[in-house]
Tab-separated table of C-alpha atoms in Angstrom:
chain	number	residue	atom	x	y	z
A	179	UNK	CA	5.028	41.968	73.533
A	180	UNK	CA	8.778	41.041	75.068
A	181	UNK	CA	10.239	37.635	74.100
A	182	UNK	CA	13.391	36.593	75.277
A	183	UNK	CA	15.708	34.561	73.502
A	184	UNK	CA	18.128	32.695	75.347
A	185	UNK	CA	20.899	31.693	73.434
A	186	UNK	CA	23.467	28.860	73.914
A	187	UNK	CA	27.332	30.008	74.548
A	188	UNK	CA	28.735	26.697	73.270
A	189	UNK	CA	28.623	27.362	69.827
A	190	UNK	CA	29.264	23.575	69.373
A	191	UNK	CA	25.850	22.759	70.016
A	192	UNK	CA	25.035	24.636	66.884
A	193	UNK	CA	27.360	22.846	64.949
A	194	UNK	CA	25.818	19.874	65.518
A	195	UNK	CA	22.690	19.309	63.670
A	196	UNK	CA	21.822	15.622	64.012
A	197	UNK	CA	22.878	16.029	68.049
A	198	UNK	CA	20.125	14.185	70.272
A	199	UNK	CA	19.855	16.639	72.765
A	200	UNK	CA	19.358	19.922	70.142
A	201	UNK	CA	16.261	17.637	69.073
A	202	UNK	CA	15.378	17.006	72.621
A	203	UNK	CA	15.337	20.827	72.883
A	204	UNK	CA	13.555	21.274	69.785
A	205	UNK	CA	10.507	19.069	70.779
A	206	UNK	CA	9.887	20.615	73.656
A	207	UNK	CA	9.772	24.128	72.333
A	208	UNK	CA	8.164	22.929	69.450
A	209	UNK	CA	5.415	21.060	71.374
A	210	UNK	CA	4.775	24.046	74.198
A	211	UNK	CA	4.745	26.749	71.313
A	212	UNK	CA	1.966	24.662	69.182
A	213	UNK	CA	0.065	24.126	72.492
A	214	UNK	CA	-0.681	27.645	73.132
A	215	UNK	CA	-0.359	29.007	69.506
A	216	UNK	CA	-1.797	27.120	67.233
A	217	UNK	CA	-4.764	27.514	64.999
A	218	UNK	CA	-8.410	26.532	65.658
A	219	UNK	CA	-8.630	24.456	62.598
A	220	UNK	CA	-11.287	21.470	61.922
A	221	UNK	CA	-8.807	18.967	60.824
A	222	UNK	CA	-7.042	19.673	64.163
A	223	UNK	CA	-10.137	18.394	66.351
A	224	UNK	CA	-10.467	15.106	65.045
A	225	UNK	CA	-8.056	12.001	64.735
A	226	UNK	CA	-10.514	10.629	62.184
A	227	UNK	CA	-8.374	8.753	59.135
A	228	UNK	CA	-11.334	9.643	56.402
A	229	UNK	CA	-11.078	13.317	57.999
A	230	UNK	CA	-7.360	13.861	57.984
A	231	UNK	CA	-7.151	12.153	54.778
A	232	UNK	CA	-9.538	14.465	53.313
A	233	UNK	CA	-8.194	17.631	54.541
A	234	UNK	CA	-4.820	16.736	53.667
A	235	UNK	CA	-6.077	16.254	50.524
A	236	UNK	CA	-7.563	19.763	50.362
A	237	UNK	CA	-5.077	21.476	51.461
A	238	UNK	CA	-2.191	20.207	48.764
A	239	UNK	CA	-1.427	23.465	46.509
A	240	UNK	CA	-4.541	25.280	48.347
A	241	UNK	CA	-4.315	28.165	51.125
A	242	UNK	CA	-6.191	26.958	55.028
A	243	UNK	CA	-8.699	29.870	54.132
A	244	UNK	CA	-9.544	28.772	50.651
A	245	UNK	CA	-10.114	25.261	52.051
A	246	UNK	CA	-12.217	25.252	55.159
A	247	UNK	CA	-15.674	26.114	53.458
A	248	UNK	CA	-15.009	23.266	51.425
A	249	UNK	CA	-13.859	20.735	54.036
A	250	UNK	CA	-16.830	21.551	56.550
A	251	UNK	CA	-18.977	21.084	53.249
A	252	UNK	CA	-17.728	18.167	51.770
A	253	UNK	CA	-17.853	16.131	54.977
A	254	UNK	CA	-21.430	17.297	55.536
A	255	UNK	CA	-22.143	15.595	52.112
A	256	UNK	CA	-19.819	12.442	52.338
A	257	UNK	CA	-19.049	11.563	56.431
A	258	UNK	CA	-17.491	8.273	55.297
A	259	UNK	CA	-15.783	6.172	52.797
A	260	UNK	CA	-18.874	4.864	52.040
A	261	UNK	CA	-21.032	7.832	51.220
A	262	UNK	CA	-17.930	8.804	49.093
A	263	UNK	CA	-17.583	5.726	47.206
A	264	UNK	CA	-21.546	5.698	46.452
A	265	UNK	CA	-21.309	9.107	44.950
A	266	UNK	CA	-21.387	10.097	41.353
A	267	UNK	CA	-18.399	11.630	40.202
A	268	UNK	CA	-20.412	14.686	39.255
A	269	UNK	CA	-21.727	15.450	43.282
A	270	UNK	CA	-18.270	14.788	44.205
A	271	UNK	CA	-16.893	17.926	41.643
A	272	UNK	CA	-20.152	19.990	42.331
A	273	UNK	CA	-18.887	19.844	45.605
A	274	UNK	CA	-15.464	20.624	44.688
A	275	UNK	CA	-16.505	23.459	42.095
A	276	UNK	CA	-14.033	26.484	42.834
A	277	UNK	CA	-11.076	24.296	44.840
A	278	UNK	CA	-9.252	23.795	41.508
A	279	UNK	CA	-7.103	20.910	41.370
A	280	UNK	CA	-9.758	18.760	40.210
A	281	UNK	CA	-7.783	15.724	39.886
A	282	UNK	CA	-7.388	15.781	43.398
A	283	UNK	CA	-11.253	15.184	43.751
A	284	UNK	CA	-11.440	12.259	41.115
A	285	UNK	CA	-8.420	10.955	43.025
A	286	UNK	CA	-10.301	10.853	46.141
A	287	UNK	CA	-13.302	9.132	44.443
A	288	UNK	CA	-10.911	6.288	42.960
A	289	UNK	CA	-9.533	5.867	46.425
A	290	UNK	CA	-12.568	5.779	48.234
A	291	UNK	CA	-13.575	2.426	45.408
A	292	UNK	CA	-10.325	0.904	46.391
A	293	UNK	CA	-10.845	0.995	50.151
A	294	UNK	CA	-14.127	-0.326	50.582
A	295	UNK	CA	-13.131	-3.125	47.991
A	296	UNK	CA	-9.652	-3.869	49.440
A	297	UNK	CA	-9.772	-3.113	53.133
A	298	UNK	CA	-13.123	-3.002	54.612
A	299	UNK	CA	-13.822	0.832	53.954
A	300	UNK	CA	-11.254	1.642	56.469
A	301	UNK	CA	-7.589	3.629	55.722
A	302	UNK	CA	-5.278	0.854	55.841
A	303	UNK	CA	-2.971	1.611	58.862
A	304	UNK	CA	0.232	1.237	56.984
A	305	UNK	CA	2.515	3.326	55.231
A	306	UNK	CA	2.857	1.195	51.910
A	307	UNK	CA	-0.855	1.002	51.678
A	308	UNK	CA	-1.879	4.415	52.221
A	309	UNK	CA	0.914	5.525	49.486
A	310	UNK	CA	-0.146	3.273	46.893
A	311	UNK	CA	-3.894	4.971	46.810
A	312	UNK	CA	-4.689	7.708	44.028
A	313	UNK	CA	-3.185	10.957	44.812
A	314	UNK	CA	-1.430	10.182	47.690
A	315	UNK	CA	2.048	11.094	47.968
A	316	UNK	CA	4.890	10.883	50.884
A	317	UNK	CA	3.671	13.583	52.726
A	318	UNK	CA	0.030	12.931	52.216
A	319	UNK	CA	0.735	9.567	53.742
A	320	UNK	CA	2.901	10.319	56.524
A	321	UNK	CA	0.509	12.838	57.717
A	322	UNK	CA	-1.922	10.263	57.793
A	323	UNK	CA	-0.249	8.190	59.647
A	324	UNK	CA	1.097	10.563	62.037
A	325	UNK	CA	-2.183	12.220	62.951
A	326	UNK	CA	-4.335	9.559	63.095
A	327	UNK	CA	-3.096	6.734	63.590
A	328	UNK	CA	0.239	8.114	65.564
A	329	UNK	CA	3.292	6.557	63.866
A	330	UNK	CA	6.359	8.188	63.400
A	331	UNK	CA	6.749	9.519	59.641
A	332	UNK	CA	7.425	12.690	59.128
A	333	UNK	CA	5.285	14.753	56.897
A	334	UNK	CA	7.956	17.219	55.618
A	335	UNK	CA	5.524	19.935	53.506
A	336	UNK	CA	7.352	23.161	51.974
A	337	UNK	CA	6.724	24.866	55.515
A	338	UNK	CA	8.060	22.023	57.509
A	339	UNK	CA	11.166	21.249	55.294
A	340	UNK	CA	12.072	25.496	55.089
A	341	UNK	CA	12.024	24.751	59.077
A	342	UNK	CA	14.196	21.896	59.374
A	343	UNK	CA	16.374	23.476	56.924
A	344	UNK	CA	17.133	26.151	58.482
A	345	UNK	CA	16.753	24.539	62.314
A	346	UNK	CA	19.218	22.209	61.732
A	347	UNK	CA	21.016	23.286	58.689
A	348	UNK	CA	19.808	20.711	56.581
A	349	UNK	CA	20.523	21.206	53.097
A	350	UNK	CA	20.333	18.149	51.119
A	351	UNK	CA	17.329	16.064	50.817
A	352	UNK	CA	18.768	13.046	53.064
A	353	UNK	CA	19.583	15.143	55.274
A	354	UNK	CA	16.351	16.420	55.822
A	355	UNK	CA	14.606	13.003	56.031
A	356	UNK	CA	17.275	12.161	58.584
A	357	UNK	CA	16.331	15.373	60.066
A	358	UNK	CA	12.715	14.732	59.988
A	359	UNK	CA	12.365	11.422	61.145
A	360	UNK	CA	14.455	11.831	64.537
A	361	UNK	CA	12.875	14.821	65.524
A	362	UNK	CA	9.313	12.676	65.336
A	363	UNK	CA	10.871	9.580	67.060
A	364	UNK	CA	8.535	10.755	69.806
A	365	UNK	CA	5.389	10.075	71.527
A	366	UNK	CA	3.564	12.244	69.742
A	367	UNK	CA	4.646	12.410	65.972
A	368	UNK	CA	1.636	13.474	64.799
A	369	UNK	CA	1.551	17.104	66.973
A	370	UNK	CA	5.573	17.709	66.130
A	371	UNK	CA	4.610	17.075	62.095
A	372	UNK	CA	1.525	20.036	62.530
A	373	UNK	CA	3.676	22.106	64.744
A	374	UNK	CA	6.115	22.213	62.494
A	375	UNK	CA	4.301	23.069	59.422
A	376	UNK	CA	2.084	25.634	61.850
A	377	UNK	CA	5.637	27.193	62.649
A	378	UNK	CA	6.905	27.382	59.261
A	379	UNK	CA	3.431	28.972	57.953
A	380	UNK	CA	3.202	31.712	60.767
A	381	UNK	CA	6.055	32.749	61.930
A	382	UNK	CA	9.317	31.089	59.953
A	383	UNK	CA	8.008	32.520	56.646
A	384	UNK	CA	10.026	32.720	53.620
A	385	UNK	CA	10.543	36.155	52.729
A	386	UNK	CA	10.354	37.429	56.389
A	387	UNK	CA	11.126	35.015	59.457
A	388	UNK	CA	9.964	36.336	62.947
A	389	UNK	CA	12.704	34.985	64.734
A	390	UNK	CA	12.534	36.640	67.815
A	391	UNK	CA	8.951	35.082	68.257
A	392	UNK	CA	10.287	31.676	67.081
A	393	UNK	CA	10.276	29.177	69.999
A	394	UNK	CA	12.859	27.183	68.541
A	395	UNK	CA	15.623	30.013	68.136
A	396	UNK	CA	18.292	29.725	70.551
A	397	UNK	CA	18.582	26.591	69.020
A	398	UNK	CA	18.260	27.393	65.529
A	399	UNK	CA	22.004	26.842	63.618
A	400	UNK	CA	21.087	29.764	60.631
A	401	UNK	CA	20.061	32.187	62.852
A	402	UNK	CA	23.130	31.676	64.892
A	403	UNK	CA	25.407	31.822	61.633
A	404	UNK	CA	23.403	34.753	60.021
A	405	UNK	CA	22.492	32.790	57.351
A	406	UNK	CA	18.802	32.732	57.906
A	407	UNK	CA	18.117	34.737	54.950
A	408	UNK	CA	20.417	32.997	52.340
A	409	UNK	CA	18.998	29.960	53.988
A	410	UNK	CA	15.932	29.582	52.375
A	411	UNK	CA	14.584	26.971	49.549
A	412	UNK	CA	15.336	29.188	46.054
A	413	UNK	CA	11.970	30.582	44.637
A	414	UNK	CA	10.250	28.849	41.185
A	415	UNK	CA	8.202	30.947	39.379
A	416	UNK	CA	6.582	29.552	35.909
A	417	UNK	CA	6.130	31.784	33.564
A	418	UNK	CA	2.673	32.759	33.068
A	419	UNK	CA	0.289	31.247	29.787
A	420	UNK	CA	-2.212	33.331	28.331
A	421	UNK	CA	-5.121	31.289	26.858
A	422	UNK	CA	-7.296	32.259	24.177
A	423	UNK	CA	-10.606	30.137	24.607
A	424	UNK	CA	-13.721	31.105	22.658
A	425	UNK	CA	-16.991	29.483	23.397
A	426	UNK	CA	-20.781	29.553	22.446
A	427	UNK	CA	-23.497	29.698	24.847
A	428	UNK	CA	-26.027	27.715	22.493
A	429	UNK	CA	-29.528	28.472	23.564
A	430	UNK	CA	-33.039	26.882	22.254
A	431	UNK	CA	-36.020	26.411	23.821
A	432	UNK	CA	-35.063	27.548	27.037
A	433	UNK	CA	-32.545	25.240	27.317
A	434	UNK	CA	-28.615	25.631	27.132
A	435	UNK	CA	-26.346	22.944	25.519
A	436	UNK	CA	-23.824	21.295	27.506
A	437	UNK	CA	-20.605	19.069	26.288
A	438	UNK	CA	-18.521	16.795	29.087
A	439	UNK	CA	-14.353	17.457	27.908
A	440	UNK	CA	-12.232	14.674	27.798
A	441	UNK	CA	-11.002	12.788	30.524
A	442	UNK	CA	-7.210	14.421	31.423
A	443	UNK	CA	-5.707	17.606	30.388
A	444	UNK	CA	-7.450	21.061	31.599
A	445	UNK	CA	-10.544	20.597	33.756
A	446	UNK	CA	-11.089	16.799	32.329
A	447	UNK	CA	-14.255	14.939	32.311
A	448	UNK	CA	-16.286	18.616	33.405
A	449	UNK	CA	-18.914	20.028	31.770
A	450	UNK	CA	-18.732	23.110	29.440
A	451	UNK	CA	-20.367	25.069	27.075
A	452	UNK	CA	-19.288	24.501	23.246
A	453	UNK	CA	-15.944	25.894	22.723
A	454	UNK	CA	-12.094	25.215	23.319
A	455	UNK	CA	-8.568	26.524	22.988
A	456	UNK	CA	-7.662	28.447	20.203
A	457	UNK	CA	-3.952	27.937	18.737
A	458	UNK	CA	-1.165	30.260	17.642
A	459	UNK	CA	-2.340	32.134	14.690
A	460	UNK	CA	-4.999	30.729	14.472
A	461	UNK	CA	-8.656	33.213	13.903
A	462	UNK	CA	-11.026	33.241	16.357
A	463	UNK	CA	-13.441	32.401	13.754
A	464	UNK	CA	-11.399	29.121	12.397
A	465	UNK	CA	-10.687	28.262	16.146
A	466	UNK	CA	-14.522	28.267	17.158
A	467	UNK	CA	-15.452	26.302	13.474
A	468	UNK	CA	-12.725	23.610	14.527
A	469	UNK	CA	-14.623	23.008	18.318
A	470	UNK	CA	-17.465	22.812	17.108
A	471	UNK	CA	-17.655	20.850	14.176
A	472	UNK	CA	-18.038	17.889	16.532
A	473	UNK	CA	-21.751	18.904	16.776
A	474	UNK	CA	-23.071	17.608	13.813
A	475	UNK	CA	-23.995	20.894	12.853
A	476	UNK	CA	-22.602	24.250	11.619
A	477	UNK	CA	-22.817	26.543	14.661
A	478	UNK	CA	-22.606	30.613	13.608
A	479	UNK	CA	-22.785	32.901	16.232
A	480	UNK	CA	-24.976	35.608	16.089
A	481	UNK	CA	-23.589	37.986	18.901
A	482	UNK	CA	-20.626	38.444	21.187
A	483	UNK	CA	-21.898	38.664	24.939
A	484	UNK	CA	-18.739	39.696	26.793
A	485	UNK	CA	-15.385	37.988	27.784
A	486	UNK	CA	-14.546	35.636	30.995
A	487	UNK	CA	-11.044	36.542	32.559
A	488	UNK	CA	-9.533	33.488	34.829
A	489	UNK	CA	-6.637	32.196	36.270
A	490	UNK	CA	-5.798	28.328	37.092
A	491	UNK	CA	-2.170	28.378	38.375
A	492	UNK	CA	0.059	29.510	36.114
A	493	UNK	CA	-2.401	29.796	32.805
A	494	UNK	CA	-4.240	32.649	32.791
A	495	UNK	CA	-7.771	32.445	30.678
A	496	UNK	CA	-9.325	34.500	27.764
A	497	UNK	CA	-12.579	33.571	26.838
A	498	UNK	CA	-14.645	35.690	25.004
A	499	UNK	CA	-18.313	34.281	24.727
A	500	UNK	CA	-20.907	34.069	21.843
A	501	UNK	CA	-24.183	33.336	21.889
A	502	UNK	CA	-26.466	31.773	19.644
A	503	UNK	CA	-30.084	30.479	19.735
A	504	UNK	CA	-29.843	27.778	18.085
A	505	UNK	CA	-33.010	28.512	15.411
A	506	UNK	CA	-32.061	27.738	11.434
A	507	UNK	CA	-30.224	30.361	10.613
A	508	UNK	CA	-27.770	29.807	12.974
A	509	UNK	CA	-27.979	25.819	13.091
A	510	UNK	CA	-27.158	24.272	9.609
């Protein structure tokens, strides 16, 4: 596959990034390219505010492929803000059970309560109002509004700001909003938002930009500088946490006993077997005593059954698992 890219001889056009027509330009490319390349995506079929909302939703910290079993599923179960807001908490995490994030889910449970109380069970149509509901942030909102209801905010996500970075050389964070917001003064602000971030996800990676498939540059002020590479937002890494975190699979009568953690911190308000984090220098034995004195009983152990390895973000998770029966010898 051939792709020519025509480039401008006035190399004052690229020193202009805020110039009307370079974003004239850059809609038009923008809007043809996402036309004919973009992804078949659910989200992308529907100008439905619950639907949008919810996907947008998903899809904060959480790869497309990660989160379309979970979208198609989770509207099955709750089509509106109504089915949503009726819900227990529990279907709504059941339903949410491998997303991670969970806070994101109880967020979306809150908001549903505050939108059939405060404005009819629709999304309110304005920017203010959709911002001030749990978990929603600038970007969450101005997608909203973009996409459904077709306003002009720009929903500048970490694929959409590397673009305009680099686009229009746009290194401070004014400058990007400025950035932003003119390029969407347009028609149809909700298509440029998604073909941006579709752009910046495909082909104006990070590590390794496709330029010459980008339809945006001949007009694109890094790549005519050379600084494409250096122009890119500067990687943060956390360092990674291992966990210890013994538990007990307690077991009597054919039953298994279940405790609900805390609300906030790690995986709040879920259930769990008995069990919990054990601290620096601390003995596995001590650690497990500690958790589970809240039972009203001494729990010992009578065998180890094997360990569970996982990884939430940046923590990654020891937890070796005992079992007990619960008969008493091993409940005091």
């Amino acid at each position: 596959m051939f792709v020519l890219v025509f480039v401008i001889r006035d190399k004052s056009f690229y020193n202009m990034p805020m110039s009307q027509p370079k974003f004239g330009l850059t809609r038009r490319a923008l809007l043809r390219w996402y036309g004919k390349n973009r992804r078949d995506l659910p989200w992308r079929r529907t100008r439905n505010p619950y639907a949008i909302w919810i996907a947008e939703t998903m899809l904060q910290q959480t790869q497309v492929k990660s989160v379309l079993p979970y979208y198609r599923r989770f509207l099955r179960a709750f089509p509106t803000t109504r089915k949503l807001d009726r819900a227990s908490k529990e279907e709504v995490l059941a339903l949410w059970s491998g997303l991670g994030y969970y806070r994101r889910a109880e967020n979306l449970k809150k908001a549903a309560r505050i939108i059939m109380r405060e404005h009819r069970g629709k999304l309110p149509r304005k920017f203010d109002l959709i911002l001030a509901l749990p978990g929603v942030g600038p970007y969450t909102a101005a997608a909203v509004m973009s996409i459904a209801f077709n306003q002009a905010y720009p929903a500048l996500d970490t694929n959409a700001r590397r673009v305009l970075r680099r686009a229009f050389n746009s290194q401070k964070e004014k400058e990007l909003w400025e950035a932003g917001h003119r390029l969407v003064a347009h028609p149809q602000p909700g298509q440029l938002n998604q073909a941006l971030m579709e752009l910046g996800a495909t082909i104006c990676a990070a590590q390794e930009p496709n330029c010459p498939l980008c339809p945006i540059a001949r007009s694109c002020a890094a790549l005519k500088s050379g600084r494409i590479r250096s122009n890119r937002l500067p990687a943060t890494k956390r360092r990674t946490e291992i966990i210890q975190w013994p538990l007990v699979v307690i077991e009597n009568r054919k039953r298994i006993l279940l405790r609900r953690r805390p609300p906030g911190g790690i995986l709040g308000g879920l259930w769990e077997v008995p069990g919990g984090q054990r601290k620096k220098g601390e003995s596995l034995e001590t650690a497990l005593t500690r958790h589970l004195n809240g039972l009203g009983k001494t729990v010992r152990p009578e065998s180890f059954v094997g360990e569970i390895r996982h990884a939430i973000t940046y923590r990654k998770i020891r937890a070796p698992v005992f079992f007990s029966s619960g008969n008493r010898k091993s409940l005091q």
